[in-house]
Short mmCIF file of C-alpha atoms in Angstrom, two decimals:
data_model
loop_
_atom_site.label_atom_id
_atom_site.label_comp_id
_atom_site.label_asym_id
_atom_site.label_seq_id
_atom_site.Cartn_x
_atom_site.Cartn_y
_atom_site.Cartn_z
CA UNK A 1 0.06 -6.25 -8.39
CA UNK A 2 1.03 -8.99 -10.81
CA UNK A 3 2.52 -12.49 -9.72
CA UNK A 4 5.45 -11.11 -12.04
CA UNK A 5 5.78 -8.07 -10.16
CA UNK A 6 5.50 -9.86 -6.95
CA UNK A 7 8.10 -12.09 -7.78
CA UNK A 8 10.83 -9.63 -8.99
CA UNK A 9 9.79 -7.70 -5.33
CA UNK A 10 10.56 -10.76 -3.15
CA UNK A 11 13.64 -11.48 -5.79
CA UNK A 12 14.82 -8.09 -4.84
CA UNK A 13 14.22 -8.44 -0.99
CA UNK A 14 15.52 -11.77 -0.54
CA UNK A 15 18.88 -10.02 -2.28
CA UNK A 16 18.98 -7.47 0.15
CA UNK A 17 17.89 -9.81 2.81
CA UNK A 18 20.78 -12.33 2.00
CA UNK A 19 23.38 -9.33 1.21
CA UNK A 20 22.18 -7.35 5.12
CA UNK A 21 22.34 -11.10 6.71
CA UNK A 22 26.40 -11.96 4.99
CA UNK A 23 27.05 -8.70 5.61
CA UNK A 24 25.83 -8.78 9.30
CA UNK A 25 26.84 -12.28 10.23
CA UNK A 26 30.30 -11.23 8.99
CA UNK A 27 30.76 -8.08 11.11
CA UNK A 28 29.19 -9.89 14.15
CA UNK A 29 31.47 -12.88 13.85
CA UNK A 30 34.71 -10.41 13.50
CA UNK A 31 33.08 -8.80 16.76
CA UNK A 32 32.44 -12.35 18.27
CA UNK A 33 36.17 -13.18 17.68
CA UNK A 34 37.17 -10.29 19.01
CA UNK A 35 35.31 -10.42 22.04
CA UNK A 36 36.08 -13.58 22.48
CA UNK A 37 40.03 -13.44 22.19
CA UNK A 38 39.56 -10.53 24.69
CA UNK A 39 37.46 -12.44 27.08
CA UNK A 40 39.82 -15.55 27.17
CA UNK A 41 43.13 -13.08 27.45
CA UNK A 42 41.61 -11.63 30.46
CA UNK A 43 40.00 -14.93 32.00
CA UNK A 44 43.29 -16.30 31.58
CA UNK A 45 45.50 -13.59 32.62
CA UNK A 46 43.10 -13.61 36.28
CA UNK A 47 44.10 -17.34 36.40
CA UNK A 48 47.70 -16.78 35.33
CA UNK A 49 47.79 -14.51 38.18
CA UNK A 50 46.12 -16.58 40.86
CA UNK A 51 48.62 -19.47 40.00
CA UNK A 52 51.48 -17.00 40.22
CA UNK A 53 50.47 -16.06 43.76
CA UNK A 54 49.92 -19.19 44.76
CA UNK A 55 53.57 -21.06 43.22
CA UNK A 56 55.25 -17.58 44.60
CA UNK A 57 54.43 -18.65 47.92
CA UNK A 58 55.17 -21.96 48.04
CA UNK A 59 58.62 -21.25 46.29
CA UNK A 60 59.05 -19.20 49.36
CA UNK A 61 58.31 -22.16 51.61
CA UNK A 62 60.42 -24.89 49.88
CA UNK A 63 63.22 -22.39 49.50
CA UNK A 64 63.64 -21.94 53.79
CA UNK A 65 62.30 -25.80 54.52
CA UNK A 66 62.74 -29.06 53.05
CA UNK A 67 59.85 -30.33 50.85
CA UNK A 68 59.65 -32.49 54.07
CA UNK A 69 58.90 -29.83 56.12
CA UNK A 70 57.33 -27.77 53.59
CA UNK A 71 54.74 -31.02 52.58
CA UNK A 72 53.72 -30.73 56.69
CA UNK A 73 53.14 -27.00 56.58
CA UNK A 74 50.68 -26.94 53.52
CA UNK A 75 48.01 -29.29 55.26
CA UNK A 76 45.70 -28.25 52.18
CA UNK A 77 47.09 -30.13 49.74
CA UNK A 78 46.17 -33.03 52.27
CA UNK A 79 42.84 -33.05 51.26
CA UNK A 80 41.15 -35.24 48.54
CA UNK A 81 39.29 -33.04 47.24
CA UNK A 82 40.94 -29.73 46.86
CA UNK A 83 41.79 -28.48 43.23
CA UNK A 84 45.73 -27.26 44.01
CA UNK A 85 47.93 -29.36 42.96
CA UNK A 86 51.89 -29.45 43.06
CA UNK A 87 55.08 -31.42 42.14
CA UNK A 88 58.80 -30.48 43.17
CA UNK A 89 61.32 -31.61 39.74
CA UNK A 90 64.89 -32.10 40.75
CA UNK A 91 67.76 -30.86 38.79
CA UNK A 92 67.41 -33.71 36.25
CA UNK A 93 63.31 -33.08 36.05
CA UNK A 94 62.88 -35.99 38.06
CA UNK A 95 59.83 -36.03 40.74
CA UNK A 96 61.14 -35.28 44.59
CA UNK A 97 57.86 -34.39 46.07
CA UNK A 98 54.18 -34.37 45.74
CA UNK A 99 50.94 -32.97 47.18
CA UNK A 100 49.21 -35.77 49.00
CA UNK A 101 46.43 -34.89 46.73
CA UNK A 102 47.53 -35.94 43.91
CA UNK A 103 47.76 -39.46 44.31
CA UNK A 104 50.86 -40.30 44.00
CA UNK A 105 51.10 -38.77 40.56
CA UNK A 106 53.27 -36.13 38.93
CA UNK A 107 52.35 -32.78 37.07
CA UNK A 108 53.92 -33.06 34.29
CA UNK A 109 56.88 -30.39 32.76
CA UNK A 110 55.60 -28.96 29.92
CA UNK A 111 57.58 -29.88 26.35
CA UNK A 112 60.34 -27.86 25.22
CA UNK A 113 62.87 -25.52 27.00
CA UNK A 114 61.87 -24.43 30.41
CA UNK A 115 61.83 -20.69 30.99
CA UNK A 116 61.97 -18.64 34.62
CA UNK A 117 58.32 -18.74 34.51
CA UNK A 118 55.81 -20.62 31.99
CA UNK A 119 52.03 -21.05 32.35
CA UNK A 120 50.25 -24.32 30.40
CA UNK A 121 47.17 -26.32 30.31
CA UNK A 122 47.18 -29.93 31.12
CA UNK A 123 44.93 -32.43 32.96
CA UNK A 124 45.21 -33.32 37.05
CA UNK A 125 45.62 -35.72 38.45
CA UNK A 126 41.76 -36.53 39.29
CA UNK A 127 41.25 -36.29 35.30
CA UNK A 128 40.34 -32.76 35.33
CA UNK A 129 41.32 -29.97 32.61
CA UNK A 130 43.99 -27.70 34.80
CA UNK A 131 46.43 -24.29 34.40
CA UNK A 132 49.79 -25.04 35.93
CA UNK A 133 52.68 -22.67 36.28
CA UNK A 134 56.78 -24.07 36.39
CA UNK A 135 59.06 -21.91 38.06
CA UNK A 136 62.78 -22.18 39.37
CA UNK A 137 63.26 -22.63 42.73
CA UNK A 138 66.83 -21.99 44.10
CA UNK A 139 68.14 -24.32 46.86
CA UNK A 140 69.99 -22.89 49.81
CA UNK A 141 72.29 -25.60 50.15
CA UNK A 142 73.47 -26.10 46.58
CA UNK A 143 73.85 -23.63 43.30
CA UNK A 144 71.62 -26.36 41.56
CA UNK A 145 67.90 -25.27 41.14
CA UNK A 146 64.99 -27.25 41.48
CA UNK A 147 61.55 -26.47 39.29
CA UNK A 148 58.19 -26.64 40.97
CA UNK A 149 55.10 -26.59 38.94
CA UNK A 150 51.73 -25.68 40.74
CA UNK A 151 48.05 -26.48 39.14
CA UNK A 152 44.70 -25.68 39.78
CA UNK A 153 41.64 -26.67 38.02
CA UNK A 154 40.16 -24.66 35.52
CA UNK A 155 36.74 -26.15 35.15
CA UNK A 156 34.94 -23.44 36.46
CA UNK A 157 36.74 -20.75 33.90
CA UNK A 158 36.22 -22.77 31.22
CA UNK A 159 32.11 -23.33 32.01
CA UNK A 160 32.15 -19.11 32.31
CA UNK A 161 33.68 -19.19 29.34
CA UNK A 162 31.19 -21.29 27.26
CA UNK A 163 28.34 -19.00 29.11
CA UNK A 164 30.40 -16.21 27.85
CA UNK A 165 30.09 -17.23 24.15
CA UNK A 166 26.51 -18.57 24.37
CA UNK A 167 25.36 -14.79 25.45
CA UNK A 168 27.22 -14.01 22.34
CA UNK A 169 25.95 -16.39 20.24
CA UNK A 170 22.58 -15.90 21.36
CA UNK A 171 23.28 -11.94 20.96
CA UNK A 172 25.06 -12.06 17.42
CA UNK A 173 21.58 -14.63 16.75
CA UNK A 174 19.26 -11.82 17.80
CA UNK A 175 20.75 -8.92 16.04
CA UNK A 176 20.86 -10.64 12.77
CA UNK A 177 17.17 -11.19 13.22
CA UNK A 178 16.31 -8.09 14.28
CA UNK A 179 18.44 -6.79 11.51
CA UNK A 180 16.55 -8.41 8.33
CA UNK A 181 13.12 -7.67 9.97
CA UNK A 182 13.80 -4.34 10.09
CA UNK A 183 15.13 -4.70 6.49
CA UNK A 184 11.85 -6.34 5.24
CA UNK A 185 10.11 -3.94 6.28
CA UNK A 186 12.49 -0.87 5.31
CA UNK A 187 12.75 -2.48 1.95
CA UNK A 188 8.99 -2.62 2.19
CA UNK A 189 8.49 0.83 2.90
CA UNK A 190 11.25 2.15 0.47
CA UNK A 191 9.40 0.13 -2.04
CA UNK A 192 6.15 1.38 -1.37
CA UNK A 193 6.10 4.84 -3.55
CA UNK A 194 6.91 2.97 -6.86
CA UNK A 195 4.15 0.63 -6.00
CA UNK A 196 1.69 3.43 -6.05
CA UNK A 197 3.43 5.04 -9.09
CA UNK A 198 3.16 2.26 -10.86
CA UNK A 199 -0.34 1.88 -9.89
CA UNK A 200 -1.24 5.17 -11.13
CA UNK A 201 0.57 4.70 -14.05
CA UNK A 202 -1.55 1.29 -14.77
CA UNK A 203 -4.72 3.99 -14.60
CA UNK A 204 -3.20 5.90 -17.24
CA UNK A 205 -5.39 6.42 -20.57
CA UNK A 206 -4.12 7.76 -23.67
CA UNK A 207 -4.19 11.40 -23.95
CA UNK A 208 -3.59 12.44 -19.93
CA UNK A 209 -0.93 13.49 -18.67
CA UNK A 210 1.76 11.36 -16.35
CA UNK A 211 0.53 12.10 -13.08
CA UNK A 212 2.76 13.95 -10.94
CA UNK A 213 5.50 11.99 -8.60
CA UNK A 214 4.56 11.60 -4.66
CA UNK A 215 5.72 14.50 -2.37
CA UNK A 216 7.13 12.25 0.16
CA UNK A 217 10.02 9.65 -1.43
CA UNK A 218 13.12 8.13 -0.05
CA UNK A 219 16.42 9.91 -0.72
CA UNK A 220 17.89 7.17 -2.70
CA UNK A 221 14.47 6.83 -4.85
CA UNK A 222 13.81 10.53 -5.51
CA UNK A 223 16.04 10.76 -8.18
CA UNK A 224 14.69 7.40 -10.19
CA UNK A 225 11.28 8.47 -9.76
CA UNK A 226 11.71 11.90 -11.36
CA UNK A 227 13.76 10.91 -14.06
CA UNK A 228 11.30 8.49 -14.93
CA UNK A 229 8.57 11.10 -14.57
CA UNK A 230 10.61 13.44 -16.97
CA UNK A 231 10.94 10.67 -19.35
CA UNK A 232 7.01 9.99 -19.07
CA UNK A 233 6.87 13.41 -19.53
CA UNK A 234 8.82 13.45 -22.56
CA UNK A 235 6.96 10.98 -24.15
CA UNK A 236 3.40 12.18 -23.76
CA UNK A 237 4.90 15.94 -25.19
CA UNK A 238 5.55 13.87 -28.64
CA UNK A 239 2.78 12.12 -28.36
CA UNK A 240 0.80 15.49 -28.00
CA UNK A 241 2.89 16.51 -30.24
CA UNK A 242 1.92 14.31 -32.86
CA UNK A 243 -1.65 14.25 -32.33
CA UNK A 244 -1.42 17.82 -32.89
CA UNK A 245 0.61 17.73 -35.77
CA UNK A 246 -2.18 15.42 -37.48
CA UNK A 247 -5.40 17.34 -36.48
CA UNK A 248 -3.34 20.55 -37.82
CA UNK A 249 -2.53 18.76 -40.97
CA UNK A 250 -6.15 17.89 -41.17
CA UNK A 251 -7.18 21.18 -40.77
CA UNK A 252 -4.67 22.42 -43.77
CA UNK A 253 -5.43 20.47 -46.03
CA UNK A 254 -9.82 20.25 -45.50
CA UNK A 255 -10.23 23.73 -47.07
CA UNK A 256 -7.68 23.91 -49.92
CA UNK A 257 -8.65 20.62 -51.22
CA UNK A 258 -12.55 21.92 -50.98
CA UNK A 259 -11.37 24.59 -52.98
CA UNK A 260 -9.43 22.59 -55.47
CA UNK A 261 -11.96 20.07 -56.08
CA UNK A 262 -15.04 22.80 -56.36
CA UNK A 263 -12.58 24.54 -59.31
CA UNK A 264 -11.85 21.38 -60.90
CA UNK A 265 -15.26 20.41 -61.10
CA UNK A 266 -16.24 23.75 -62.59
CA UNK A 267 -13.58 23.51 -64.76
CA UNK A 268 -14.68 20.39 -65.92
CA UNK A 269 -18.54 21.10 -66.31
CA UNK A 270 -17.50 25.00 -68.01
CA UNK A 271 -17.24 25.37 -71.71
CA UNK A 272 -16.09 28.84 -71.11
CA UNK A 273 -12.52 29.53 -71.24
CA UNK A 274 -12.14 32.23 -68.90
CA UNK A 275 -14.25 30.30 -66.16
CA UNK A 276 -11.70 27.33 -67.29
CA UNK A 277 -8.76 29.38 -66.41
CA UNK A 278 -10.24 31.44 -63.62
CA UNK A 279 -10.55 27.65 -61.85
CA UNK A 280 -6.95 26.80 -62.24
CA UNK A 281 -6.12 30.04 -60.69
CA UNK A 282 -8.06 29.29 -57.68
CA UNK A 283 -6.76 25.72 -57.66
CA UNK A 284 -3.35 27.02 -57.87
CA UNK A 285 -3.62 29.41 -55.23
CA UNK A 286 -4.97 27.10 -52.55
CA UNK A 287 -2.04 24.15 -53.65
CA UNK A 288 0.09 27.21 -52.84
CA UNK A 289 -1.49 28.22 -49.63
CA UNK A 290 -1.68 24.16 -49.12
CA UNK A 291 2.18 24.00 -49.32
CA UNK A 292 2.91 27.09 -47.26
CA UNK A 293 0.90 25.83 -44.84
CA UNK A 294 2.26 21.85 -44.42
CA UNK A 295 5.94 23.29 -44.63
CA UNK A 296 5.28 25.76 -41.87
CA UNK A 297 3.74 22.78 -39.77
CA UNK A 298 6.82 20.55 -40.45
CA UNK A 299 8.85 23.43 -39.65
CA UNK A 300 7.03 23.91 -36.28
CA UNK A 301 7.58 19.91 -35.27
CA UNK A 302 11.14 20.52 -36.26
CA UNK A 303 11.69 23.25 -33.55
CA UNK A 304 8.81 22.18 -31.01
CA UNK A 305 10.83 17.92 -31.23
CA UNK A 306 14.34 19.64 -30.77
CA UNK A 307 15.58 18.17 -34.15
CA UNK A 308 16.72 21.93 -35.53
CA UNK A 309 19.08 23.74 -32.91
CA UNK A 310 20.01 26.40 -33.05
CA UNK A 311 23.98 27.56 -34.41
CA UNK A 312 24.75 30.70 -31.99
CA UNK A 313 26.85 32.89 -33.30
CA UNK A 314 27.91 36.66 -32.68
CA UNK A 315 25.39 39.23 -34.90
CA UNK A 316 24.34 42.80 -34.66
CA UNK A 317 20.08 42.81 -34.32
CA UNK A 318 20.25 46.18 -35.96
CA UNK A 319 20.83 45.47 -39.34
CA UNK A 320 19.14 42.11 -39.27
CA UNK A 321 16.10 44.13 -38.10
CA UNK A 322 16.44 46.85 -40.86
CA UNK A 323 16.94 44.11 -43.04
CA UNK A 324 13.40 42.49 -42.99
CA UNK A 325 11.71 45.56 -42.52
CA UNK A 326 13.31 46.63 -46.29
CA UNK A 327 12.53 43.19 -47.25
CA UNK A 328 8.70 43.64 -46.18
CA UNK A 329 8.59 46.78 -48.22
CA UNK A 330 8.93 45.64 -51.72
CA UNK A 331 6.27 43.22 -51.37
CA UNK A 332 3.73 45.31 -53.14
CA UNK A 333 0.55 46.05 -50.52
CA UNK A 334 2.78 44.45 -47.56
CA UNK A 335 4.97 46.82 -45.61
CA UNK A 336 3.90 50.70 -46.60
CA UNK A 337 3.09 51.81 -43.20
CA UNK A 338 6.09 49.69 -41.41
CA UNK A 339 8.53 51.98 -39.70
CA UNK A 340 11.91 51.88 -37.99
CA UNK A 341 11.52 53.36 -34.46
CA UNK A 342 13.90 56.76 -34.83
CA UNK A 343 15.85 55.62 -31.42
CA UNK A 344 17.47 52.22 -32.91
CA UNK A 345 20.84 51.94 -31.26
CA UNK A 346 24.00 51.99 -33.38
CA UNK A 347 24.59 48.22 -32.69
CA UNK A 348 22.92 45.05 -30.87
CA UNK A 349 25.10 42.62 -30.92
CA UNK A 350 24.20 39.04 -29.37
CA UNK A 351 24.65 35.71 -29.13
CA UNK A 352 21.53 33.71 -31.45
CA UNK A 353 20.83 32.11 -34.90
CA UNK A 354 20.50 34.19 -37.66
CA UNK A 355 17.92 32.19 -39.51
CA UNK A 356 15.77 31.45 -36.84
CA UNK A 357 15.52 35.30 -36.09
CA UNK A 358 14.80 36.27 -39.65
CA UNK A 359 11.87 33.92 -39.90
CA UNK A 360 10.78 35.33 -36.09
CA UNK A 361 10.81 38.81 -37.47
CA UNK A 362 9.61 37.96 -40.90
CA UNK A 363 6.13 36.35 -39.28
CA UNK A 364 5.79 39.10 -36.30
CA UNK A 365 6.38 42.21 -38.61
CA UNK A 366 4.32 40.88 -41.84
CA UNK A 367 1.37 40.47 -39.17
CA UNK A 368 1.85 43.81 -37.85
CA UNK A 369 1.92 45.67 -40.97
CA UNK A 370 -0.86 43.84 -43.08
CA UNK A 371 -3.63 43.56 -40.11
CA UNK A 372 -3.00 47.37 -38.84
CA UNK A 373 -5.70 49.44 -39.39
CA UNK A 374 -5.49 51.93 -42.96
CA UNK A 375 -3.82 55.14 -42.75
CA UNK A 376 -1.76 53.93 -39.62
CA UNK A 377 2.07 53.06 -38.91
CA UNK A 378 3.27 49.90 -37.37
CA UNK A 379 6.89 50.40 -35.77
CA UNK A 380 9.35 47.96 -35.06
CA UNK A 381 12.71 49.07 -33.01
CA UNK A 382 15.12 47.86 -30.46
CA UNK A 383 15.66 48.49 -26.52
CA UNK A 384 17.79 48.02 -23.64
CA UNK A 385 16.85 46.83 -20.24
CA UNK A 386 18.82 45.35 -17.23
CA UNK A 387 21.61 44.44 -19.57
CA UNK A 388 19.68 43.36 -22.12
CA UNK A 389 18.27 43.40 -25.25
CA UNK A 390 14.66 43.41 -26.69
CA UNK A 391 12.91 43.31 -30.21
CA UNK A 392 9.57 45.27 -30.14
CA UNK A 393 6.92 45.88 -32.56
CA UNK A 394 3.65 47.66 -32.31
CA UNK A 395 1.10 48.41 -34.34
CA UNK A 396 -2.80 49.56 -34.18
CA UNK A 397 -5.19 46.95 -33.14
CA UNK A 398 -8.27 48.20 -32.15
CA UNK A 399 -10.57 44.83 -32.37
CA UNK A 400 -8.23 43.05 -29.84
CA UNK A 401 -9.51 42.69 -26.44
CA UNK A 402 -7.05 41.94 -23.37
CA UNK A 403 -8.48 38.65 -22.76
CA UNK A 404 -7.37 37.46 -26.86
CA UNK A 405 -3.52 38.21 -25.70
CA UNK A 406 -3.27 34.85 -24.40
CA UNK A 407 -4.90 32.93 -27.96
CA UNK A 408 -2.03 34.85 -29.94
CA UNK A 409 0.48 32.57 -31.04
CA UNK A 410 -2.13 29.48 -30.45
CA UNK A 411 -2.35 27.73 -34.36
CA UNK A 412 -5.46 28.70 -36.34
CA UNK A 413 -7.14 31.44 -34.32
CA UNK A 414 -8.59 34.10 -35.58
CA UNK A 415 -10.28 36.99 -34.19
CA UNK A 416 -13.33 37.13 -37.00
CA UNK A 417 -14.40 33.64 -38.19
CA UNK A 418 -13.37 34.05 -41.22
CA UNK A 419 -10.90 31.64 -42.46
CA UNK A 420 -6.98 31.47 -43.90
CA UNK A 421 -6.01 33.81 -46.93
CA UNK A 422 -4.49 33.48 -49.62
CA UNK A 423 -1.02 34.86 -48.04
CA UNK A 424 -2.01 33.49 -44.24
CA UNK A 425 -2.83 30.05 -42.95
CA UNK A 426 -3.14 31.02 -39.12
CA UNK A 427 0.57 29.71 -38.27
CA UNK A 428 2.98 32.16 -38.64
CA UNK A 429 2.96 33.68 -35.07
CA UNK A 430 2.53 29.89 -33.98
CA UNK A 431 5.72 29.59 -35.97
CA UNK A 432 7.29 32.56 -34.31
CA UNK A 433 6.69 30.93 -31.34
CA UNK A 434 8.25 28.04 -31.31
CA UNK A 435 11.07 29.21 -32.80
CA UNK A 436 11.10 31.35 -30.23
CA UNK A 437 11.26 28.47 -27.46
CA UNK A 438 14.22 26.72 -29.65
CA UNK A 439 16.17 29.92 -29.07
CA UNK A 440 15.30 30.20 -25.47
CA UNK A 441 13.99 33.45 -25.72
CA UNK A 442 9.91 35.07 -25.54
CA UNK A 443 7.81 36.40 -27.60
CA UNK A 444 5.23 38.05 -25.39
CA UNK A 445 2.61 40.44 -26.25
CA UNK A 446 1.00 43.72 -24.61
CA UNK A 447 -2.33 45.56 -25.52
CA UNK A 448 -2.33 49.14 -24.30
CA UNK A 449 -4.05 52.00 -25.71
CA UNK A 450 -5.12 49.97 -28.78
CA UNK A 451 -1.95 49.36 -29.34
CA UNK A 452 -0.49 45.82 -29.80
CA UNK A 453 2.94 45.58 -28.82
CA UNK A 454 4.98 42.21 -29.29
CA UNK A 455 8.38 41.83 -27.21
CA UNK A 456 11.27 39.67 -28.41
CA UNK A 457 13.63 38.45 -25.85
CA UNK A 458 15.61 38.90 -23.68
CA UNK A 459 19.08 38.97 -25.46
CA UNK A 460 22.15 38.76 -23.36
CA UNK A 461 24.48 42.33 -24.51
CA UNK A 462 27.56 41.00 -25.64
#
């Protein structure tokens, strides 16, 4: 792996590493908050609850005693070191009585409007941090009320309470860690079948194939990874493409120019006339065979690249087919013993190009009525199966094998070694075929009997 590629890998996972880590830390700290406003509501509520206890039943005291008496019957507030405290407010919120605890000093009212019952924080008397309730406090020999206000350290809440969010802390800490390991190495392993793509693609020579994409891939990179294949793909079928279209262009033009240049040079070392003229024919009949043949090439990387489509429109096969085969006749020597089959339907009609299929039928039905045995018939004709439909000729071939089925249509071949006529250059079935793939139909082809069959199709009925 290159320092560039390792660099745009770490770029990528310290993204997804920063982006998992905000996104984490963000959750956690809603869930902290959360937790924590719960935790303190309940803490607080426990303590709320203790103090209301607690001031409930010394209201009860004070309300049936004096704070005289009452002072003598709470001997716990005697002691130094206990963490009640309590203060009795008059009418006019001044001080009337005390816990001996506290010193000598007051709890103070809290600020604002006093309510029938009101829980606060403030600090004791001994300097500690403290909960205190106030609460009315009727007196039985007046219709004045008095306010009491009872406190009790909270010191020990408030130490849970930081152990409380140091668990979470340490918690929220520990899940974001675990959380970008595991990233790292999910990233890593995500990231690990395009690192041996690309390392098969670095293996790649000119002329093979893109190798196939890994069986196993993420979900998410699945889709990438095959595109890219098909794109691959894509590109080394023009490449192909174009190789082949030079070595075929090669192998066009080799033998008419031989044949050109052998005429001209008898031309020019002939004082004879007729061996003058005899020459040009020659050379005029190979620059013809020369330009059928480059213009049926072009024609094939036309189809084969996708630059001509196809215009569908609604025809009837029939006549198109009777058509050609009238066509094929008046060449003189081409299409004597080419035949309509007797059981042509009345109609065909479809959904295809028409000039694609009259260069399809031209190429399959010229072959089948010029290389067909002498004194035999070559039919063409149209069928129906499943729905649909399906051009078929057939003619005589008794030097094919079954094993030269699958060379038919492949550019140049030839079942003697003799080479391209006059009137053939090896392509037209070629030709046939790929216009044949443009239309997204087949052109297959059956030897039975002796008897070549070729199979255009299938056509959807209309």
């Amino acid at each position: 792996m290159s320092l560039s590629e390792v660099r745009g890998d770490w770029s990528i996972r310290r993204r997804l590493v920063w982006q998992l880590t905000l996104a984490m830390g963000f959750t956690l700290t809603l869930v902290f908050l959360v937790l924590d406003y719960a935790i303190d509501r309940e803490m607080y509520a426990r303590l709320d609850h203790f103090l209301d206890v607690r001031a409930s039943a010394l209201a009860s005291q004070l309300q049936v005693r004096t704070p005289e008496q009452a002072a003598k019957l709470l001997p716990e507030y005697d002691l130094s070191g206990h963490t009640d405290f309590f203060t009795m407010y008059d009418t006019h919120k001044r001080p009337i009585l005390r816990s001996v605890n506290s010193r000598g000093q007051a709890l103070r009212l809290p600020e604002g409007p006093l309510g029938r019952l009101r829980h606060y924080d403030l600090f004791l008397p001994d300097g500690h941090p403290g909960r205190a309730i106030v609460l009315r406090v009727p007196r039985a020999e007046a219709a004045t009320s008095d306010w009491l206000v009872v406190a009790t350290e909270r010191g020990d809440w408030d130490l849970a309470e930081r152990r409380i969010h140091l668990a979470l802390m340490l918690i929220i800490a520990a899940a974001v860690a675990v959380a970008v390991v595991l990233c790292l190495l999910l990233v890593r392993r995500a990231f690990l079948p395009l690192i041996e793509q690309s390392e098969r693609l670095r293996t790649l020579q000119p002329g093979q194939p893109p190798p196939p994409p890994a069986s196993a891939l993420p979900h998410e990179l699945a889709p990438f990874i095959r595109t890219l294949h098909q794109a691959l793909q894509r590109l080394y079928t023009a490449a192909e493409r174009e190789r082949r279209f030079s070595r075929d262009m090669a192998h066009e033009l080799r033998t008419p120019l031989a044949e050109i240049r052998a005429s001209a040079e008898n031309a020019f070392h002939s004082n004879d006339a007729s061996a003058t003229t005899e020459a040009l024919e020659v050379a005029l009949s190979a620059t013809g065979r020369m330009g059928r043949g480059i213009a049926t090439l072009l024609a094939m990387a036309r189809y084969e690249s996708g630059q001509m489509r196809p215009a569908l429109d609604p025809l009837d096969l029939v006549p198109l087919l009777r058509q050609q085969v009238q066509a094929l006749r008046r060449i003189p020597g081409a299409g004597e013993r080419l035949h309509l089959a007797a059981n042509l339907p009345g109609q065909a009609w479809v959904h295809s190009d028409t000039g694609m299929l009259e260069r399809i039928f031209a190429n399959v039905l010229q072959n089948a009525a010029e290389y067909s045995p002498e004194a035999s018939i070559a039919e063409a004709g149209i069928e129906t199966a499943d729905g649909q439909y399906w051009v078929w000729v057939r003619n005589e071939a008794p030097g094919l094998q079954v094993e030269d089925l699958e060379y038919l249509g492949a550019r140049y071949w030839r079942k003697t070694a003799q080479g391209a006529t006059a009137q053939h250059t090896g392509l037209g079935l070629a030709l046939a075929r790929a216009i044949a793939g443009a239309l997204e139909v087949r052109l297959d082809f059956n030897l039975e009997n002796g008897n070549l069959t070729g199979r255009l199709g299938p056509f959807p009925i209309l």
